[in-house]
XYZ file of C-alpha atoms in Angstrom:
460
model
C 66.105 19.219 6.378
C 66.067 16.600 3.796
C 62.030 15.053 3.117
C 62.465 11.565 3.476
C 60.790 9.769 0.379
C 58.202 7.129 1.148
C 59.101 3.398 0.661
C 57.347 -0.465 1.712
C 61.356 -0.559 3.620
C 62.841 0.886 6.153
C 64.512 4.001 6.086
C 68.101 3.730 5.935
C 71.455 5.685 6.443
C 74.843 4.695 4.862
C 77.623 6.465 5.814
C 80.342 6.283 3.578
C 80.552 5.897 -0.518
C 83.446 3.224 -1.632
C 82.676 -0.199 -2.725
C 80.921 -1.852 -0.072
C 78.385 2.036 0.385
C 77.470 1.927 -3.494
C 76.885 -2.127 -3.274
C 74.663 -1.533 -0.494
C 72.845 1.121 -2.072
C 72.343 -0.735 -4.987
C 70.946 -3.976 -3.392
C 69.000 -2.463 -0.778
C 67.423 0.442 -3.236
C 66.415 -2.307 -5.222
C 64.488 -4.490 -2.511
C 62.527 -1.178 -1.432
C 63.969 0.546 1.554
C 64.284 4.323 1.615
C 68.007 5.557 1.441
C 69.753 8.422 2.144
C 73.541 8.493 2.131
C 76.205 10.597 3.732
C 79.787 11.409 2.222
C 82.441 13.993 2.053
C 82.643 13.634 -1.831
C 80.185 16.217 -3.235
C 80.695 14.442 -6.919
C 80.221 11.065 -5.828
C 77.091 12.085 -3.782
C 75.597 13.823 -7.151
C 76.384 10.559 -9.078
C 74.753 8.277 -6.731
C 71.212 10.738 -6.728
C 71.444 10.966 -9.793
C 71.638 6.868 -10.767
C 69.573 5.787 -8.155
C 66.195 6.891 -6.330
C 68.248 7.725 -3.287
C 68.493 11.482 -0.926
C 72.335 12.272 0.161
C 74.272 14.579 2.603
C 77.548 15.712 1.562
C 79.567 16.336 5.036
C 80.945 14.366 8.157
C 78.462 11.325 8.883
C 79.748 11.451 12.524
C 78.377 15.136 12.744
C 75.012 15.412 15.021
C 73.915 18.302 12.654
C 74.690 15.753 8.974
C 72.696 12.867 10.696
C 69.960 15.393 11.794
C 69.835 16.572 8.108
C 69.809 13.002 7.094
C 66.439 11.822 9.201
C 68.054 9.954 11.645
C 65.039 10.801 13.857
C 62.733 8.750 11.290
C 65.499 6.326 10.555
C 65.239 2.787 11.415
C 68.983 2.029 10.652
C 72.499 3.507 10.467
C 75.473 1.595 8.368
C 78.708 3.070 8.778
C 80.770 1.744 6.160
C 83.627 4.777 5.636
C 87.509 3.686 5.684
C 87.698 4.778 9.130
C 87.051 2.434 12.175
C 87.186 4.927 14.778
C 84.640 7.460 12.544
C 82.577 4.410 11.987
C 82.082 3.727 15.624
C 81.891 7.407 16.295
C 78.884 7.576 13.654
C 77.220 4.414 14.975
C 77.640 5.877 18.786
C 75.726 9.014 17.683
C 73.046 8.035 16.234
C 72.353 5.660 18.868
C 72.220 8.876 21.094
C 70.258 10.908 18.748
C 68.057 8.241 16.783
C 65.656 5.492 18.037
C 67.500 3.289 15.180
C 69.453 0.125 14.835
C 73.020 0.518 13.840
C 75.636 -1.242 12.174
C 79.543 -0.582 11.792
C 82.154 -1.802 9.685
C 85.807 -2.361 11.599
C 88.420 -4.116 10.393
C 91.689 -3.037 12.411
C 93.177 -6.493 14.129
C 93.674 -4.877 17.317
C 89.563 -4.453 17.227
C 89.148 -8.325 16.511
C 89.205 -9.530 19.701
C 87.240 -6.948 21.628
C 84.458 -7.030 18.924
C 81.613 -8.349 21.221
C 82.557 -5.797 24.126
C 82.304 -3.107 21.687
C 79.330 -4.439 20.305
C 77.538 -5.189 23.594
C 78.921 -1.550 25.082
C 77.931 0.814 22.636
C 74.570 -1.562 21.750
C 75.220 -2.106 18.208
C 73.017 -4.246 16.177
C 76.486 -5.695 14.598
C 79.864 -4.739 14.004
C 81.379 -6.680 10.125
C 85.255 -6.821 9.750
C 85.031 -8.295 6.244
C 88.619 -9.146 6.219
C 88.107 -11.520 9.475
C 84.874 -13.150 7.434
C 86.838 -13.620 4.613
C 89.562 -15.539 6.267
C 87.489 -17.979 7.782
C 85.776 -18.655 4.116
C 89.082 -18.674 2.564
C 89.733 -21.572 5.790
C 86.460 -23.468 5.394
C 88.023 -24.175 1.648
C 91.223 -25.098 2.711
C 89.464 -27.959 4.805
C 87.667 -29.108 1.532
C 90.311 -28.178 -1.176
C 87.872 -30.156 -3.811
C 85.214 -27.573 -3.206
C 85.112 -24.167 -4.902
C 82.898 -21.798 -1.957
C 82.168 -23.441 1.591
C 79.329 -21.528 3.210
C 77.999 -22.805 6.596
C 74.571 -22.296 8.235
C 73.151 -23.287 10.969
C 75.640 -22.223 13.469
C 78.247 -24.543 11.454
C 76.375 -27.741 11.856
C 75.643 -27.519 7.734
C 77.185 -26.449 4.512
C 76.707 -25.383 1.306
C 79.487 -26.469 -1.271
C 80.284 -25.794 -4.090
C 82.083 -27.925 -6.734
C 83.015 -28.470 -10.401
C 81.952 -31.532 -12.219
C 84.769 -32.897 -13.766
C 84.971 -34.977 -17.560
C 85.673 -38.298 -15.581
C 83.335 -37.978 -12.626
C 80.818 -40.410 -12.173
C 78.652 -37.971 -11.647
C 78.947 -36.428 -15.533
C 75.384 -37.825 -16.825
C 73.712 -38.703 -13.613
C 70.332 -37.422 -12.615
C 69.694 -35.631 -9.171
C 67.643 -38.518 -8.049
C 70.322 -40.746 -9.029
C 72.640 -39.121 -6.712
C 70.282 -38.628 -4.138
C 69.821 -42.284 -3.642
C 73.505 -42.983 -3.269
C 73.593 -40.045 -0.807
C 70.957 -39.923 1.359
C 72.295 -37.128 3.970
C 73.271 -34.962 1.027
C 70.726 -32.339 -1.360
C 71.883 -31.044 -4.597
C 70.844 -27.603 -4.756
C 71.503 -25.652 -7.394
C 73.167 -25.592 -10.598
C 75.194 -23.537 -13.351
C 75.636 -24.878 -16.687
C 77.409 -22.383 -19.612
C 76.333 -18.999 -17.343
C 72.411 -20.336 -16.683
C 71.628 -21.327 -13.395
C 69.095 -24.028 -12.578
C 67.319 -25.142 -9.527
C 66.833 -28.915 -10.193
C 63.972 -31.608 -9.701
C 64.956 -35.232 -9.685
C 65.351 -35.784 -13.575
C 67.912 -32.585 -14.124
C 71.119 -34.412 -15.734
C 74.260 -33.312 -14.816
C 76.902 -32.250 -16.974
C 80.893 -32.090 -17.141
C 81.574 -28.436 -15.940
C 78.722 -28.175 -14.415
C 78.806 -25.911 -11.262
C 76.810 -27.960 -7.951
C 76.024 -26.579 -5.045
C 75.070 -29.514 -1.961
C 73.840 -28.410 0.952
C 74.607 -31.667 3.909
C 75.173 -31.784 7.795
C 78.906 -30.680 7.911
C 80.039 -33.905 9.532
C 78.534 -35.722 5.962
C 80.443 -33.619 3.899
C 83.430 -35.658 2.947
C 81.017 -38.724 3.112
C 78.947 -37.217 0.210
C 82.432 -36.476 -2.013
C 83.481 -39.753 -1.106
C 80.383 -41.449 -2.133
C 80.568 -39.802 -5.363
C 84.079 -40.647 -6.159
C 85.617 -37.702 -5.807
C 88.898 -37.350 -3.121
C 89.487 -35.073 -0.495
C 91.940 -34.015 1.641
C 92.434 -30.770 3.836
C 95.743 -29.402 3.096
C 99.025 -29.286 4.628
C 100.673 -26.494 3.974
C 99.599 -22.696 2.184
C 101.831 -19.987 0.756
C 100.485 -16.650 1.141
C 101.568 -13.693 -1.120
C 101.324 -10.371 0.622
C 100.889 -9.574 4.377
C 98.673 -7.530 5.008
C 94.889 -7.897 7.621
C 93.649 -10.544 5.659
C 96.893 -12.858 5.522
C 97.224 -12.558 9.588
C 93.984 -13.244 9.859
C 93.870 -16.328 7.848
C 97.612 -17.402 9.016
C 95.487 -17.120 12.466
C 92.752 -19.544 11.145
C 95.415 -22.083 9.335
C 97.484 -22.482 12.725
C 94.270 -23.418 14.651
C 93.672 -26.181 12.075
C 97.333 -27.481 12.050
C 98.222 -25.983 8.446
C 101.426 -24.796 8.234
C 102.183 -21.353 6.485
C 104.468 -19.582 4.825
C 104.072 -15.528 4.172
C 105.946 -13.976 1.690
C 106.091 -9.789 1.950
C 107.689 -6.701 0.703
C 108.020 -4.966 3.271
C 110.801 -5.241 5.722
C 109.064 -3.701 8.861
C 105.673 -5.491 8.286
C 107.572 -8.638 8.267
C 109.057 -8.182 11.351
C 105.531 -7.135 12.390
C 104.176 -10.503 11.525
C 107.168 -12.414 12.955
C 105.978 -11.444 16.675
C 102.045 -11.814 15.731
C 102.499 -15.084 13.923
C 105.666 -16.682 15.582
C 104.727 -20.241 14.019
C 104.428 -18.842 10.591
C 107.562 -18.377 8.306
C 107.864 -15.133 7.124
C 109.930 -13.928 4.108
C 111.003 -10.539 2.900
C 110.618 -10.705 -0.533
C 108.653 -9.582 -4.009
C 106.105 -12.239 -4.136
C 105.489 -11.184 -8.154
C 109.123 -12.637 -8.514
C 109.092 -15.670 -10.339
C 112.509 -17.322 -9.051
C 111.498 -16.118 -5.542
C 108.195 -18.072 -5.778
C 109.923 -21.463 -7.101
C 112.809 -20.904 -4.232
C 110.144 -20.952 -1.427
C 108.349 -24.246 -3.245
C 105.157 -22.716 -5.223
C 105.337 -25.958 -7.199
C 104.856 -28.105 -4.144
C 102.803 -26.401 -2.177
C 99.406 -27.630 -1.141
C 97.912 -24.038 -1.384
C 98.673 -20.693 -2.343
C 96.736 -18.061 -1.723
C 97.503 -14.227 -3.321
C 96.160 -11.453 -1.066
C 98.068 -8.417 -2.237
C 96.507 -5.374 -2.626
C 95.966 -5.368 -6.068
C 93.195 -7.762 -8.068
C 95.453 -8.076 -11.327
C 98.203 -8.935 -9.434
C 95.790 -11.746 -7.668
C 94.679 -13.132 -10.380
C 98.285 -13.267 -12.468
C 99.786 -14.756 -9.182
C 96.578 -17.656 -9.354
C 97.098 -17.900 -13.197
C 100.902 -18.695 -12.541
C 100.469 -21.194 -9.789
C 97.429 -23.147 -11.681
C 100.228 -23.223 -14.587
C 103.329 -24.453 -12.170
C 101.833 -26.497 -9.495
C 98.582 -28.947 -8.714
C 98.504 -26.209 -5.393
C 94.616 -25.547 -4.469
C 94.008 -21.890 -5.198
C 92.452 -19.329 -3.342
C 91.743 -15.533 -5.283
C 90.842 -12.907 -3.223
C 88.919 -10.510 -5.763
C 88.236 -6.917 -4.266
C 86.414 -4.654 -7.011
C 83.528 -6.440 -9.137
C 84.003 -5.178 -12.553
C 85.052 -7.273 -15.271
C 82.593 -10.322 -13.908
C 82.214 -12.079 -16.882
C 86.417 -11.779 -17.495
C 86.959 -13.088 -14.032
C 84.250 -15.842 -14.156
C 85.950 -16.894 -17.884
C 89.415 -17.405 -16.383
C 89.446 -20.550 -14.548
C 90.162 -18.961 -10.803
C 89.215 -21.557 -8.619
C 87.562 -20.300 -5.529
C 87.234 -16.912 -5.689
C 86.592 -14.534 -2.019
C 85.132 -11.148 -2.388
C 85.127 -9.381 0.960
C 82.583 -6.881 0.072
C 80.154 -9.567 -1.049
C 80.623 -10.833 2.484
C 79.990 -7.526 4.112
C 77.237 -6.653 1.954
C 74.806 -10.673 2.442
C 75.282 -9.980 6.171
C 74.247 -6.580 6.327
C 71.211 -7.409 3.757
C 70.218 -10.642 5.978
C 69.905 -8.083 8.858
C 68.051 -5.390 7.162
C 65.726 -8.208 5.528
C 65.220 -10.047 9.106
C 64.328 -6.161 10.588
C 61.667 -5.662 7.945
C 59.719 -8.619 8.245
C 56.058 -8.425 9.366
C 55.999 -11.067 11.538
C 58.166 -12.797 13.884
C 60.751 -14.717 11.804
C 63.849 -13.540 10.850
C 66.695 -14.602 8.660
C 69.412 -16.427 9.960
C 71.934 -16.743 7.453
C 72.134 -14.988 3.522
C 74.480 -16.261 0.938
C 74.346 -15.161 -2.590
C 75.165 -17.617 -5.185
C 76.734 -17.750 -8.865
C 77.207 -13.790 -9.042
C 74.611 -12.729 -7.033
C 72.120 -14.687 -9.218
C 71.002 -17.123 -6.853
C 70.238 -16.806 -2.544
C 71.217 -19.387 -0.157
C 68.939 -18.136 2.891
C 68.221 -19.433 6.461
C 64.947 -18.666 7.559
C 64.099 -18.830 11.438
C 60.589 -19.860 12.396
C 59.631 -18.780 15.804
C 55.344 -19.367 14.916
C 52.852 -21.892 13.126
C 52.408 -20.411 9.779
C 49.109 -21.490 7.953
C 49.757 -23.306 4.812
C 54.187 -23.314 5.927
C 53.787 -25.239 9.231
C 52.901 -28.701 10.087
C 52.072 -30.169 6.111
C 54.197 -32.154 4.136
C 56.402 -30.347 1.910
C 54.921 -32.634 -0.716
C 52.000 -30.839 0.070
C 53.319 -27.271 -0.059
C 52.415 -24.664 -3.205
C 56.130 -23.129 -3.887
C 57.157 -20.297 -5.693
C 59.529 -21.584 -9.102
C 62.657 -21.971 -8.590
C 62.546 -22.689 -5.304
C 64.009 -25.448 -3.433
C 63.766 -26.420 0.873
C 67.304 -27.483 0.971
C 67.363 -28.144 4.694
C 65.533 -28.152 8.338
C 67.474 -27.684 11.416
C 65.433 -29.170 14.741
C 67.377 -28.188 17.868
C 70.425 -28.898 16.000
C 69.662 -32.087 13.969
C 70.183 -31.080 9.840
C 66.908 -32.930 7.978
C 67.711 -33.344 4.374
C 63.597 -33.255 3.447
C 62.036 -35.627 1.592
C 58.227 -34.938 0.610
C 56.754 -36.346 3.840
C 58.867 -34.104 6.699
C 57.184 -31.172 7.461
C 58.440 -27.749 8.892
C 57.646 -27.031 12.423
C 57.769 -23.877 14.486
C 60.920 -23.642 16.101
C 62.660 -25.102 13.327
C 65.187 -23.184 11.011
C 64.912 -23.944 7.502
C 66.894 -23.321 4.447
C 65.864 -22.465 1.407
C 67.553 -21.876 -2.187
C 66.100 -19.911 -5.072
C 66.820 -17.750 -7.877
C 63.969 -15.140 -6.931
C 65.291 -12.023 -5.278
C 64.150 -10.327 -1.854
C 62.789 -13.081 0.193
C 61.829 -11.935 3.414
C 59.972 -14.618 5.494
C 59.691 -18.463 5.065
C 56.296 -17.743 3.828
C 57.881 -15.971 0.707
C 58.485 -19.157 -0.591
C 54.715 -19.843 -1.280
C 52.876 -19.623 -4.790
């Protein structure tokens, strides 16, 4: 039997090593928690002890003897995060017959999509993630707001975060925040990155062409705010998706709700007539999407979006690189692996979606809501500007002493830290200094410091 090392966390088993199992170790090593981790891959298992303070099980994490050798006795959560659906279930359905522990599965089979609740209620997971079903709906919430580059919603939809480039001729290019915020009152700018810095501003901070802003306002006030500021927007008509796999039926799903027409193009013969039945208002084509004179035959340079989601990340990004060059299309670059950041973040991409990010904030919002002290919990987790930054929704069940009932004027915050919101049974409060946060309330904060916890991690 492994010994368990002692941590301030919880004690945690991940099950399963690819990209999404090593990002989880990383971040969640990092804030604290105890973690052991289970794979088949002896070498990978060695690597991952050997980088970080972690304990790992080489075998089947679906095995009752593996997750007995793991701790799942003392454990006070299982992820199962392998390539398998079925095994991921399987492992999540065992330890909740073994273990006194949460537990948390990753599934991302379409014919699962729909029954995700049942399975969730039935085998009484704490959550079951299908990051290519997240991902779609970001990749829609942009397509709504083609001026924005990332759309992030919180409290149950009824705000967003957006973010957008400042552009040479915007009226916004050498405007201060308080300048802005008197034009738009239902609107907060929230953060800011300027040449790879990122800055949480006060009233004086001047904005800058190619600046990076993130505004956080009710989602009805939205298009108001871009409006306001002179900048147009429109959600678009029609999208061209290269490749045809999950993630283009479920975002052709999520265009056809909205009224966006769409166009898939896809090599292979049988998946196309796959997609035909599944998405019978979608045109399908069998073709090489990397074809030039294919592309320009179907209309890439008049399309209102394009959208790559082939398999492959080069190919992604050439395919965005082409279109930016042969069309004014609104661009969508679905980015699976995270090396080369700086590279990517150099080229100009537009919005970018990375499905394991997405996995990753709302398995860390969980985890950080299940080790709070006290009764709050997080809502909703973003990261921001490449993990640099956290966009988190804080629920406040309680009166808090020195949180609670004073003016945020009044308040001693951390740096960096910045009440970007306060939703009261469903009304969005952009704060000014006299509002005050009450219990029942949920309340969004932004900040550059790491591992927040609690609303009353925001104090000095």
């Amino acid at each position: 039997m492994l010994q368990r090392k002692k941590a301030k966390g919880l004690n945690i088993i991940i099950v399963g090593c690819g990209r999404v199992g090593i990002t989880l170790v990383e971040q969640l090593s990092a804030e604290g928690h105890s973690i052991t981790v289970i794979d088949k891959d002896k070498e990978l298992i060695e690597e991952l002890i050997n980088f970080y303070d972690i304990m790992g099980v080489v075998g089947n994490g679906a095995s009752f003897s593996m997750q007995m050798e793991a701790g799942i006795k003392d454990a006070d959560l299982i992820i199962a995060v392998t390539e398998s659906d079925e095994l991921n279930l399987l492992c999540c359905t065992v330890a909740r017959r073994v273990g006194n522990c949460a537990a948390i599965a990753r599934v991302r089979n379409p014919d699962y999509s729909l029954e995700i609740d049942y399975l969730r209620n039935k085998l009484g997971l704490a959550m079951i993630i299908n990051p290519e079903l997240e991902a779609s709906r970001e990749m829609a919430r942009v397509l709504l707001l083609p001026t924005a580059l990332d759309v992030n919603s919180f409290a149950h939809g009824q705000a967003e975060l957006v973010k957008f480039k400042v552009k040479e001729q915007s009226m916004l290019n050498g405007m201060t925040v308080a300048e802005v915020g008197a034009k738009t009152n239902n609107a907060l700018i929230c953060a800011v990155e300027r040449k790879g810095k990122i800055y949480i501003p006060w009233g004086d901070f001047v904005m800058e062409a190619g600046d990076s802003v993130s505004v956080a306002a009710p989602r009805k006030m939205v298009k108001e705010f871009f409006k306001t500021v002179g900048i147009n927007t429109h959600h678009v008509n029609d999208a061209m998706i290269i490749g045809g796999g999950d993630s283009a039926y479920y975002l052709a799903r999520q265009l056809h709700h909205m009224g966006i027409g769409v166009k898939i193009i896809e090599k292979d013969k049988e998946r196309c007539e796959e997609l035909s039945v599944l998405l019978p208002k979608s045109i399908i084509i069998n073709g090489d999407g990397t074809d030039e004179d294919l592309l320009r035959e179907e209309g890439i340079e008049t399309v209102e979006s394009f959208i790559p989601l082939t398999g492959s990340d080069e190919e992604n990004i050439l395919l965005t690189l082409y279109a930016n060059k042969v069309s004014n299309a609104k661009v969508i670059t679905k980015i699976n692996r995270l090396t080369f950041n700086d590279v990517i973040d150099g080229l100009d991409l537009g919005s970018v979606i990375y499905p394991r990010y997405i996995t990753t904030e709302a398995i860390i919002a969980y985890v950080r809501a299940k080790s709070a002290s006290r009764s709050n919990s997080i809502e909703t987790l973003y990261h921001m500007f490449s993990q640099r930054a956290e966009a988190i929704e804080f629920r406040v069940d309680e009166e808090h002493p020195g949180v609670t009932g004073k003016p945020l004027m009044d308040l001693k915050l951390k740096k960096n830290v910045l009440i970007a919101f306060i939703n009261r049974k469903g009304k969005i409060i952009i704060p000014g200094g006299k509002d005050a946060i009450l219990p029942g309330d949920t309340v969004m904060i932004v900040t550059t410091n790491k591992g927040f916890n609690d609303i009353t991690d925001i104090l000095a």
